[in-house]
Short mmCIF file of C-alpha atoms in Angstrom, two decimals:
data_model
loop_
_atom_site.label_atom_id
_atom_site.label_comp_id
_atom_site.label_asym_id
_atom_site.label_seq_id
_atom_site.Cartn_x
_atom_site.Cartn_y
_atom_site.Cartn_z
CA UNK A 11 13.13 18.39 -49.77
CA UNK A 12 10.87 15.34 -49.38
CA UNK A 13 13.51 13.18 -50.65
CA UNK A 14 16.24 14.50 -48.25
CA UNK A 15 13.74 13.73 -45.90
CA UNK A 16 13.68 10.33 -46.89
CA UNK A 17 16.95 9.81 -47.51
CA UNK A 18 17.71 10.51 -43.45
CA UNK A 19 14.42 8.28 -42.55
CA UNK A 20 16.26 5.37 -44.39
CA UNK A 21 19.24 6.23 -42.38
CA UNK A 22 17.76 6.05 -38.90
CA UNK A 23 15.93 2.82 -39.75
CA UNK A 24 18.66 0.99 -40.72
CA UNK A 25 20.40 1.44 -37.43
CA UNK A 26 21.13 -1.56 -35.42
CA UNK A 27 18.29 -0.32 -32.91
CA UNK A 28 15.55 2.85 -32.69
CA UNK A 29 16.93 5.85 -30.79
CA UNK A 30 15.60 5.62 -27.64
CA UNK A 31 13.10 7.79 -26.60
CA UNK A 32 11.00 7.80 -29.99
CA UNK A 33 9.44 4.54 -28.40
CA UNK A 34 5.96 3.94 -29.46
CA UNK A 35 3.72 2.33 -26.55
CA UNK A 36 3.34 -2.03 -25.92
CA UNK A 37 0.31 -3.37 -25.19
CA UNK A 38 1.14 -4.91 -21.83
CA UNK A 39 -1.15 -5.65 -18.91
CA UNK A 40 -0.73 -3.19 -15.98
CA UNK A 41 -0.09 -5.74 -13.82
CA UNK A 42 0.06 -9.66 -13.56
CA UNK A 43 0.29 -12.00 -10.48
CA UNK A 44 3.31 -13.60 -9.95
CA UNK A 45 3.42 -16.94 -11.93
CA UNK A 46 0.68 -16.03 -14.45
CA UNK A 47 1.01 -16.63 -17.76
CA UNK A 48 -0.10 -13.73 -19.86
CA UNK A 49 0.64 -12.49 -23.59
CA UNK A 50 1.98 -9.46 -25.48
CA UNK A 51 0.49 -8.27 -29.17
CA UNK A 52 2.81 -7.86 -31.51
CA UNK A 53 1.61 -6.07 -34.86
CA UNK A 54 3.71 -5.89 -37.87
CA UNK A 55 5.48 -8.28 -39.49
CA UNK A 56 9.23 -9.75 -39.50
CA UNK A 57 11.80 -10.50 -36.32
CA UNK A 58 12.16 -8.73 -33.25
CA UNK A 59 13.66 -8.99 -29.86
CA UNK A 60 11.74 -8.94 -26.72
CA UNK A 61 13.25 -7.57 -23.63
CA UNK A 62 12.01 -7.56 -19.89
CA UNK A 63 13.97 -6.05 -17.39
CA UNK A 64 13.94 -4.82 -13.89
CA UNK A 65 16.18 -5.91 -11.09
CA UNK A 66 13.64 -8.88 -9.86
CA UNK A 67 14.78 -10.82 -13.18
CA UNK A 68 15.51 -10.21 -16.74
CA UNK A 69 13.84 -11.76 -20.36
CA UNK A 70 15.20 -11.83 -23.89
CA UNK A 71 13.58 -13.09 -26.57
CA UNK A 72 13.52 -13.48 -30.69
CA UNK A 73 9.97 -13.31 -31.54
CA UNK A 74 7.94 -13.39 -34.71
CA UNK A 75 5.66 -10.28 -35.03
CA UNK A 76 2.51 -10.44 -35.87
CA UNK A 77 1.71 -13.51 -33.30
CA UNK A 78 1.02 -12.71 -29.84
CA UNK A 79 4.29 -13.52 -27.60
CA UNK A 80 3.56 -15.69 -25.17
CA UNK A 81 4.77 -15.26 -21.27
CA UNK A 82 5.00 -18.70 -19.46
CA UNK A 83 3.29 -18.92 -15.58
CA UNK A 84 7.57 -19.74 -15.12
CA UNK A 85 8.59 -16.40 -17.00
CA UNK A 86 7.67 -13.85 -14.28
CA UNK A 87 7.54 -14.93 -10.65
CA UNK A 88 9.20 -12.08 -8.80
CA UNK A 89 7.42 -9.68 -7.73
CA UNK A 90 8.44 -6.03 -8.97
CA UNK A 91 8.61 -2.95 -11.84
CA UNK A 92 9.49 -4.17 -15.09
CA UNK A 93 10.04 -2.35 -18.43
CA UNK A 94 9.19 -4.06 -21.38
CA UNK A 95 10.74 -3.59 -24.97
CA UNK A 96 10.00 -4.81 -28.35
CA UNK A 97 12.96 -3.79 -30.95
CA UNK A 98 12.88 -4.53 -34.15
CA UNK A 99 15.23 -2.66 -37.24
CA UNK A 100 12.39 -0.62 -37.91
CA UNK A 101 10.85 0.26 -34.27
CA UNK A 102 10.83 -0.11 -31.07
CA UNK A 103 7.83 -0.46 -28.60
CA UNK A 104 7.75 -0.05 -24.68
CA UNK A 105 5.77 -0.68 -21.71
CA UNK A 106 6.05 -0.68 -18.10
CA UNK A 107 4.29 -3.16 -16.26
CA UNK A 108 4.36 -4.49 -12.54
CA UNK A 109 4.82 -8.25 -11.55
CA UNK A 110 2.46 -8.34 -8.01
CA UNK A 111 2.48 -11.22 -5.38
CA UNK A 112 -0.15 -13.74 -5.50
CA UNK A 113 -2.69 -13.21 -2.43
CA UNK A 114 -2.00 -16.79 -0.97
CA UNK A 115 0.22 -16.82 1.50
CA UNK A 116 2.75 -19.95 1.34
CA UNK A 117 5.73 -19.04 4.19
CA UNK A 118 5.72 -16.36 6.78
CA UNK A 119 9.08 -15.48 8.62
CA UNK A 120 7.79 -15.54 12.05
CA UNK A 121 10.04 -13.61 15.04
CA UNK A 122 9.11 -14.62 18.83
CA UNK A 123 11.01 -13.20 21.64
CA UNK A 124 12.02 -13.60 24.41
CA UNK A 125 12.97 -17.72 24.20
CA UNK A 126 12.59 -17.49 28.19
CA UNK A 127 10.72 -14.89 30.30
CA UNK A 128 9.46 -14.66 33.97
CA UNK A 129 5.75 -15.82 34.06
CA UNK A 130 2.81 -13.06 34.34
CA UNK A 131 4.91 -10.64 31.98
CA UNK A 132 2.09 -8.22 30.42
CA UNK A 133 3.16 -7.99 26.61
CA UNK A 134 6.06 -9.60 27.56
CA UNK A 135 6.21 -11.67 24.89
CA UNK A 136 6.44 -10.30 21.17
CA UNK A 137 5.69 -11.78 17.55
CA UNK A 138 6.66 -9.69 14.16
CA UNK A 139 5.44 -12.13 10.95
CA UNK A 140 6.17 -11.23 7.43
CA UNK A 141 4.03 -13.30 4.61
CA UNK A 142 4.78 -14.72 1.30
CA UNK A 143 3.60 -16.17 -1.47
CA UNK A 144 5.15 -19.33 -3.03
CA UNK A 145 7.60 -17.46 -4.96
CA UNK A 146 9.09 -15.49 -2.22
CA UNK A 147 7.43 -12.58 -3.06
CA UNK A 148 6.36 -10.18 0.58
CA UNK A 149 2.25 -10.15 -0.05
CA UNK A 150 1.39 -6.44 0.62
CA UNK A 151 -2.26 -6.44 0.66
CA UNK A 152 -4.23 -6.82 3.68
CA UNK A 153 -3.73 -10.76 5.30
CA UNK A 154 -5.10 -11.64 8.05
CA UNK A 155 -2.86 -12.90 10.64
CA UNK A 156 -3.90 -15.12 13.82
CA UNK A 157 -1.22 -15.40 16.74
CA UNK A 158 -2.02 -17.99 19.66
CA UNK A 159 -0.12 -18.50 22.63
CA UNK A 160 -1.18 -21.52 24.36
CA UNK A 161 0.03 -23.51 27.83
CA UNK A 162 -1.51 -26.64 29.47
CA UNK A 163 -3.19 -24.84 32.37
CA UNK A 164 -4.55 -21.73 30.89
CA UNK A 165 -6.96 -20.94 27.94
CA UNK A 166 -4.74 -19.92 24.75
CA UNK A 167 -4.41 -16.46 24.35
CA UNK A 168 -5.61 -14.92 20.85
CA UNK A 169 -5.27 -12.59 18.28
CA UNK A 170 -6.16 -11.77 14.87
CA UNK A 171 -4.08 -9.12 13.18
CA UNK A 172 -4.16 -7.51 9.45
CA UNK A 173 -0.76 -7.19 7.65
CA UNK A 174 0.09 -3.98 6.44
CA UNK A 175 2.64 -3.98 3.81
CA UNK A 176 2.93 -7.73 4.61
CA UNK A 177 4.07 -7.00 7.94
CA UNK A 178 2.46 -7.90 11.46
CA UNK A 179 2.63 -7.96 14.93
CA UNK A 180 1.69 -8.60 18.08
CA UNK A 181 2.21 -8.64 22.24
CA UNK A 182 1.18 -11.47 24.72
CA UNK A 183 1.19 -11.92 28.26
CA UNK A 184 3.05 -14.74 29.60
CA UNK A 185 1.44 -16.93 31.69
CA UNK A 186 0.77 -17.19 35.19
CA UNK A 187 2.03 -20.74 35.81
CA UNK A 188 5.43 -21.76 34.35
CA UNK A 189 6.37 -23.86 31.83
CA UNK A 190 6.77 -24.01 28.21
CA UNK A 191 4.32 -22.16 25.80
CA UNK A 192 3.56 -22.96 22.16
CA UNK A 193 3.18 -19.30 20.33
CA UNK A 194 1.95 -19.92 16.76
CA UNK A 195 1.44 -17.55 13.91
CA UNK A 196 -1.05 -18.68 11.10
CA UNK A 197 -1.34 -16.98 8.09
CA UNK A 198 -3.94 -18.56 5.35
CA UNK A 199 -2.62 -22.22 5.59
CA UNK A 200 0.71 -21.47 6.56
CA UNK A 201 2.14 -21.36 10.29
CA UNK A 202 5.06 -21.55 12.31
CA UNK A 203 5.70 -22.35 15.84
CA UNK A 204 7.76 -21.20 18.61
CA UNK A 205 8.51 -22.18 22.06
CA UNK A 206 8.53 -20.08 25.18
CA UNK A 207 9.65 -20.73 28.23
CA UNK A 208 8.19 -19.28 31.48
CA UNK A 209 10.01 -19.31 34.27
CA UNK A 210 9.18 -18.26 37.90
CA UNK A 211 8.75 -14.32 38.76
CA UNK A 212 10.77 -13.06 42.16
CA UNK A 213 10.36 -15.28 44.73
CA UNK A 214 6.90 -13.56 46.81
CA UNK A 215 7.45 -13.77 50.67
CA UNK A 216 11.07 -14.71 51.30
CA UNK A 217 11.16 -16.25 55.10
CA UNK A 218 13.66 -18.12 57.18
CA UNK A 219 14.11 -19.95 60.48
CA UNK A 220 17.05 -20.48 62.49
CA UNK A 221 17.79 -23.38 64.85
CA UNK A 222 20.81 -23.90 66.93
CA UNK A 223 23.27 -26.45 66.16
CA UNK A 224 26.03 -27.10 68.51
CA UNK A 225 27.68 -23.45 68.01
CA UNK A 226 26.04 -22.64 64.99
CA UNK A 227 23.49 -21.42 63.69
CA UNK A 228 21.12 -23.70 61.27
CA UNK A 229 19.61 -20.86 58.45
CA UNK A 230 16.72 -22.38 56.86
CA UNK A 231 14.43 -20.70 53.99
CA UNK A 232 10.52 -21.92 53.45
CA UNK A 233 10.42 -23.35 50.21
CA UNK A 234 10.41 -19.66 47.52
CA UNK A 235 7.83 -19.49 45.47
CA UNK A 236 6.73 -16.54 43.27
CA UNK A 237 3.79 -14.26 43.15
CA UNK A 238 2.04 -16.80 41.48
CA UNK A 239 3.24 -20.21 43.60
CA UNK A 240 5.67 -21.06 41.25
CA UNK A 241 8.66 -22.62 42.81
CA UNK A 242 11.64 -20.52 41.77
CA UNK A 243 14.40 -21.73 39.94
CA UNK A 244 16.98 -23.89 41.86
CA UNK A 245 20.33 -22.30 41.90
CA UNK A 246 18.89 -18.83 42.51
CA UNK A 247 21.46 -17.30 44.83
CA UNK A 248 20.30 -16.69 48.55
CA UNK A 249 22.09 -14.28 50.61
CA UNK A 250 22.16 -14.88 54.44
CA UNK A 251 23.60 -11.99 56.38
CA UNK A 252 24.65 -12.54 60.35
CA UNK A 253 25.66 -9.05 61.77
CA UNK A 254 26.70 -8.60 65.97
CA UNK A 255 28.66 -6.70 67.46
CA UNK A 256 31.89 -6.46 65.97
CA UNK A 257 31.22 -8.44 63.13
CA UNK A 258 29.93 -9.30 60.02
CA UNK A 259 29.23 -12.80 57.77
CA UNK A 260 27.88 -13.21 54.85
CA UNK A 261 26.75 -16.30 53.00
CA UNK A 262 25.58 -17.08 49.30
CA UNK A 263 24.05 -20.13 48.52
CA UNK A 264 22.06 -21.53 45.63
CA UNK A 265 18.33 -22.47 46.19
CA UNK A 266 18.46 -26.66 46.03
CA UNK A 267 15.19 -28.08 45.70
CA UNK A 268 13.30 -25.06 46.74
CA UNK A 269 15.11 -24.26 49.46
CA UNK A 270 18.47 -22.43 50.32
CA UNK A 271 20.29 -23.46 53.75
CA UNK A 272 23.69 -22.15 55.60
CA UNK A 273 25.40 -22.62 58.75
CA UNK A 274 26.51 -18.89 60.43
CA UNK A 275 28.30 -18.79 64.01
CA UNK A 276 25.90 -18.80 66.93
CA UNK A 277 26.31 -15.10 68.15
CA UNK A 278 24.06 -14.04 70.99
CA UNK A 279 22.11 -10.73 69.43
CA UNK A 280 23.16 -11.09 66.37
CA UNK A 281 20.64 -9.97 63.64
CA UNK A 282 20.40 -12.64 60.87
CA UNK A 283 18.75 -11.27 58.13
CA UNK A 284 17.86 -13.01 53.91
CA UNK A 285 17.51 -11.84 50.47
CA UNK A 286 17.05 -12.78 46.95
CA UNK A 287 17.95 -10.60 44.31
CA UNK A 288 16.16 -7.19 45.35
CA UNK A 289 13.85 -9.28 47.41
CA UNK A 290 14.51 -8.96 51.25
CA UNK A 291 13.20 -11.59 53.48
CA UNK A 292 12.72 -11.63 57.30
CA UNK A 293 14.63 -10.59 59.53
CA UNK A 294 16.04 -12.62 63.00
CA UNK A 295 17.48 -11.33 66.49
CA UNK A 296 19.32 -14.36 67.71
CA UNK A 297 18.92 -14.09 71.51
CA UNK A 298 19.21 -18.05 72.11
CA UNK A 299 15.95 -19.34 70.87
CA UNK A 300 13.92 -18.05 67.77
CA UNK B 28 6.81 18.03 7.54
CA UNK B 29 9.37 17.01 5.30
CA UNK B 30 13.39 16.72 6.25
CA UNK B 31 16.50 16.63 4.07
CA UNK B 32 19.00 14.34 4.13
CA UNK B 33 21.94 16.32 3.38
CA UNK B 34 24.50 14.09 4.92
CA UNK B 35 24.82 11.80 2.08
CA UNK B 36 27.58 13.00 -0.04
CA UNK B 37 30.41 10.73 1.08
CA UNK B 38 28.67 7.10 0.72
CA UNK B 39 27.02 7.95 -2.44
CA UNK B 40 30.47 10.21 -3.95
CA UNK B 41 32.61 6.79 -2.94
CA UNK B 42 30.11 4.76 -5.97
CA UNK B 43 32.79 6.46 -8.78
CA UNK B 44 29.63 5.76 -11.56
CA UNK B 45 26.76 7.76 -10.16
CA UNK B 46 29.15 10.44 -8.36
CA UNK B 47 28.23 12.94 -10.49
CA UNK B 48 24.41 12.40 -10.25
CA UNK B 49 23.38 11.88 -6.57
CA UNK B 50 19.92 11.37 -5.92
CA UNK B 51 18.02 14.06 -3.66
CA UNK B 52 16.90 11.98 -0.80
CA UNK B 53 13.52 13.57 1.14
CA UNK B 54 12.97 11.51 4.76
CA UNK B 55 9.08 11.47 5.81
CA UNK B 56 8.48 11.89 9.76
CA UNK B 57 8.45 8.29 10.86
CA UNK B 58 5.06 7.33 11.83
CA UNK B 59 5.52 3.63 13.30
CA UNK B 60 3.51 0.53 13.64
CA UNK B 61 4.47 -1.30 16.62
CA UNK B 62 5.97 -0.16 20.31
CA UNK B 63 9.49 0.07 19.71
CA UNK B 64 10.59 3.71 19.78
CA UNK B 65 13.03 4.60 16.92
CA UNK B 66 16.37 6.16 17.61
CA UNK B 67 17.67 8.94 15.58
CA UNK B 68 20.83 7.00 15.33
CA UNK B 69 19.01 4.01 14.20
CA UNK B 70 16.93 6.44 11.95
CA UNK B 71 19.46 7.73 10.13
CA UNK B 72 21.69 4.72 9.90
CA UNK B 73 19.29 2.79 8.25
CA UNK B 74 18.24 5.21 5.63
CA UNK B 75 21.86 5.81 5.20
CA UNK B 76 22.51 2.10 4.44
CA UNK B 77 19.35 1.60 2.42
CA UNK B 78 20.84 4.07 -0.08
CA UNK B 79 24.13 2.64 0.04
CA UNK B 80 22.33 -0.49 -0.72
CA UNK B 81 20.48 1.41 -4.16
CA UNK B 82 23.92 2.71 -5.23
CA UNK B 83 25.63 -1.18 -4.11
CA UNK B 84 22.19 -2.90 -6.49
CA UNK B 85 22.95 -0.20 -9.29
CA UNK B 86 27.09 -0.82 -9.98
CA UNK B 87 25.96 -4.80 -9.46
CA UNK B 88 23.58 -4.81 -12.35
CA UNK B 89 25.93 -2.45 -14.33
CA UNK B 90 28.74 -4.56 -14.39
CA UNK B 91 27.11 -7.65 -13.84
CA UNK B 92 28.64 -8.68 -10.48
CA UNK B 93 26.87 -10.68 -7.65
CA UNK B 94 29.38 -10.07 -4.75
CA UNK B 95 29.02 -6.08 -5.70
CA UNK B 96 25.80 -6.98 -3.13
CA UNK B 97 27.27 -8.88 -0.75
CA UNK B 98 28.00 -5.75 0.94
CA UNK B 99 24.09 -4.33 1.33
CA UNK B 100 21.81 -7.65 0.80
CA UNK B 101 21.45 -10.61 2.96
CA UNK B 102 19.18 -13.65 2.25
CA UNK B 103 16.40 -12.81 -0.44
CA UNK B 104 16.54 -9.83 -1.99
CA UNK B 105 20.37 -10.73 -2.20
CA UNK B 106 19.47 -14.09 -3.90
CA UNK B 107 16.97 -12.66 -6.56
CA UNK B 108 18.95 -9.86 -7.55
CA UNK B 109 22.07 -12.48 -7.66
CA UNK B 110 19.60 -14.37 -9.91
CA UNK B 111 18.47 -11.77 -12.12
CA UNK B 112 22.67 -10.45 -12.49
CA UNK B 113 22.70 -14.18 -13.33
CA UNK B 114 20.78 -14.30 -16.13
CA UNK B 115 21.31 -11.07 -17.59
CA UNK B 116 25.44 -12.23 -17.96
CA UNK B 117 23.64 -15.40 -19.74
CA UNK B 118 22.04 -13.36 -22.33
CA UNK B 119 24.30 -10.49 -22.59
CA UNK B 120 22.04 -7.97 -20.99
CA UNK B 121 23.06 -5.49 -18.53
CA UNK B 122 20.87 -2.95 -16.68
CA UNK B 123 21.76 0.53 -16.08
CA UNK B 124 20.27 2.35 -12.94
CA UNK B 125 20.46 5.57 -12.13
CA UNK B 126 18.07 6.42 -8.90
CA UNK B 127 16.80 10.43 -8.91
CA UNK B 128 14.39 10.69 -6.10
CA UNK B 129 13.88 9.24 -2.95
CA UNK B 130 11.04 9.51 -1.04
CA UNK B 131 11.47 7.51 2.42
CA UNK B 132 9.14 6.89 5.04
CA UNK B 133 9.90 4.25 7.92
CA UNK B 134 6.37 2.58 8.43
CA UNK B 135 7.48 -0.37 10.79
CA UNK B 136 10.18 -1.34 13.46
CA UNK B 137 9.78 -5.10 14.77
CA UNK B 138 9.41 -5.29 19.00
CA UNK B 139 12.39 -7.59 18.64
CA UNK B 140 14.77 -4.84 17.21
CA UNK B 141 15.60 -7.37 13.83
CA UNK B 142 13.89 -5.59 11.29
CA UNK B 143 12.32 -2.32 9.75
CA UNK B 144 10.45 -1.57 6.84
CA UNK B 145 10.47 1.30 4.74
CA UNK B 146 8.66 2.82 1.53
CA UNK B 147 10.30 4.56 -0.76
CA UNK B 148 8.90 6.50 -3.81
CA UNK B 149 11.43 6.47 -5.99
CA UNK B 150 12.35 7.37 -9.61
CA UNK B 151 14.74 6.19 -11.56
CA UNK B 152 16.14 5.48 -15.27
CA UNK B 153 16.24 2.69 -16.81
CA UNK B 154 18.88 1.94 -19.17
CA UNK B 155 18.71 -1.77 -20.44
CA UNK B 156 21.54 -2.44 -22.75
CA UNK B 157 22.24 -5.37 -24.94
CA UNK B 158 25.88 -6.34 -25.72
CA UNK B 159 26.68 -2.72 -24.50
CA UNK B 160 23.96 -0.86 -27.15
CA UNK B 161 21.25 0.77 -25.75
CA UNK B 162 17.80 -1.04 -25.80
CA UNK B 163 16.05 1.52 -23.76
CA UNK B 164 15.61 3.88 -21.80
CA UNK B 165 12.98 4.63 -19.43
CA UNK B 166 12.17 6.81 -16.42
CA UNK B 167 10.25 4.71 -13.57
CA UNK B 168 8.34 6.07 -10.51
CA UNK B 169 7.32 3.28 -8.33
CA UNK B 170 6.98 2.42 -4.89
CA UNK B 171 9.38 0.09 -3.08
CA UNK B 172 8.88 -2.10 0.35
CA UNK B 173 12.31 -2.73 1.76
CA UNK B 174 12.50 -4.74 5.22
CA UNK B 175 16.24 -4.26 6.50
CA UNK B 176 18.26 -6.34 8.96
CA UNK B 177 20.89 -5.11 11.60
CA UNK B 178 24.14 -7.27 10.84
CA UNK B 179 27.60 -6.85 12.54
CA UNK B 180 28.01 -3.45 11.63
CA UNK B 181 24.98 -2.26 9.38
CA UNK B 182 21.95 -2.28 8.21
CA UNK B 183 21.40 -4.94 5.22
CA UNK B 184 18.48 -5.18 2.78
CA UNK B 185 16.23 -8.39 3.16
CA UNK B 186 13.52 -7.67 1.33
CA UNK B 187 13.58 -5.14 -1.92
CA UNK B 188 10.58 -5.67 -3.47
CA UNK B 189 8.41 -2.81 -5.40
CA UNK B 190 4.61 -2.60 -6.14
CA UNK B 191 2.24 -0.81 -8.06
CA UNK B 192 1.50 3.33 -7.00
#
């Protein structure tokens, strides 16, 4: 009986490789940083192949047991799950083990938008930052993130926020003046930089003046500015409307250097009347004089 | 509460390897960082194309062919697992997958629309083989952190990364 017994053990141990599943346990650390070097025991004595796998990268390896195998800083950067075997003729030893990212951040992907907005936007403006480390490797624990969005006439706007799951984000408020504004994300050492540019709101107040001109009329707007005196945009489109009795004109013009202008028949009583967008301006009864 | 994905069957049937073992998928109630509201369209096209992306990862490191994830991975995660497919063709190593259990949750969807991250509690086997014999096997249960990006018509994986439970 005992020597049947032995007879099959001999068997099974001279197969190529140990059935899987009858896989004795390999001293492996739970988890290393990414790009530390670290070591595996070996006991026994002879050859045997060392093989870590998972789908961040992939080791093989003749070793010598009985020596401790060494893993290089360069082995193991990528952050993941790894199972780790150690196959010899006679056995076979496993381990699972996780690769983790180092806590320094080195990059972050940083995503502003909008490029352009209209000023005085609350949370109009929106940052999303993922952080690395220096392998590429998403850092998961907690980093602090700071955001600043900063123009020439205002204090910078601030904000400090934690990662979770290497993620972060945040809103800011455009400004109330126009102009370009620098939003930076800053994670450890690293940042990035975007630029924003604020433009003027709706033009605030939209007025006009007429003045006769042989037999036309001379529209005139006050130089638009928004909410915030911010001189709107030239080409804006400015929409003078002449309605009398019988009739009907229409004019668009562009706004040129703050201002838009047109020339409309002189009709006595005829209403004359502006807008901008869904801004409506003043409104004129031509009865000879303004 | 906990929901079913039950609408899997045809992506996962058309990966001829695994048809016969499809993973059961659960879907955790989204419970998002950040203001933008999540669609039900966009919900369940991105888990749909995250799993796509498992069984498109799985066939790649089978057969030990980097353009089998061109169709799921951009940037990255497409360039490490391209890198690890690399190397195990270099030393005659390939990795069998098989994915059981998914356990999804979508945790973040950026104010700019461009990405969302998900976790998934998976568990898998492991089948490492070396010049086609088998090294190994091993059952895994692990957490992954994917970060997906909307392309032309999908959902891609940027980030596949796992981490410690």
């Amino acid at each position: 009986m005992i020597r049947i017994a032995c007879i099959f053990a001999c068997i099974l141990s001279a197969t190529a490789l140990p059935a899987p599943g009858q896989d004795a346990s390999l001293d492996v650390p739970k988890s290393v940083v990414a790009g530390t070097a670290f070591s595996i025991p070996a006991a026994g004595s002879g050859k045997a192949t060392l093989y870590i796998a998972g789908p961040d990268g992939v080791l093989k390896r003749d070793v010598q047991l009985g020596q401790p195998i060494a893993i290089a800083a360069s082995d193991l950067d990528d952050a993941g799950h790894y199972i780790a075997v150690l196959a010899s003729d006679s056995s076979s030893q496993t381990a699972q083990f996780d690769v983790i990212a180092a806590n320094q951040p080195a990059s972050i992907s940083f995503l502003a938008r909008p490029s352009r907005l209209p000023v005085d936007l609350q949370n109009g403006i929106t940052g999303a930052v993922y952080v690395f480390d220096s392998y590429g490797n998403l850092i998961t624990s907690p980093v602090p993130v700071n955001f600043e969005l900063s123009v020439a006439s205002a204090p910078a706007q601030t904000r400090t926020v934690v990662t979770n799951l290497g993620a972060a984000w945040t809103g800011m408020n455009s400004a109330t003046k126009e102009g370009n504004a620098k939003f930076m994300a800053q994670a450890g050492n690293v940042s990035a930089t975007r630029v924003i540019e604020q433009v003027p709101g709706e033009p605030c107040g939209l007025k006009m003046s007429a003045q006769k001109v042989g037999d036309k009329l001379n529209l005139v707007t006050e130089p638009l500015r928004d909410c915030g005196g911010n001189a709107v945009s030239d080409g804006t489109i400015v929409t003078f409307t002449e309605t009398w009795d019988g009739g009907q004109t229409t004019v668009d013009v562009p706004l040129k250097r703050d201002i838009a202008q047109a020339e409309v028949p002189a009709h006595m009583g005829a209403r004359l009347s502006v807008a901008t967008g869904v801004v409506m301006g003043n409104e004129i009864r031509w009865e000879g004089k303004e | 509460m906990i929901r079913r994905i039950l609408v899997l069957g045809t992506v996962l049937a058309a990966s001829g390897a695994f048809a016969a073992d499809q993973p059961s998928v659960q879907l955790e109630p989204t419970n998002l960082r950040g203001p933008r509201p999540l669609a039900k369209q966009t919900e369940t096209a991105v888990v749909h194309d995250y799993l796509q992306a498992w069984q498109g990862m799985a066939a790649a490191m089978d057969q030990n062919r980097p353009d089998l994830l061109d169709q799921d991975f951009v940037g990255e995660a497409r360039e490490k697992l391209a890198a690890t497919i690399a190397e195990q063709t270099k030393l005659g190593v390939h990795v069998h997958y098989q994915d059981r259990t998914h356990d999804i949750k979508i945790v973040f969807y950026s104010p700019d629309g461009l990405s969302i991250q998900l976790v998934d509690l998976i568990e898998y086997d492991e089948q490492v083989l070396d010049h086609g014999k088998v090294v190994a096997v091993q059952p895994v249960h692990v957490r992954y952190v994917a970060v997906l990006t909307p392309t032309e018509v999908q959902w891609k994986v940027r980030i596949l990364q796992s981490e410690p439970l």
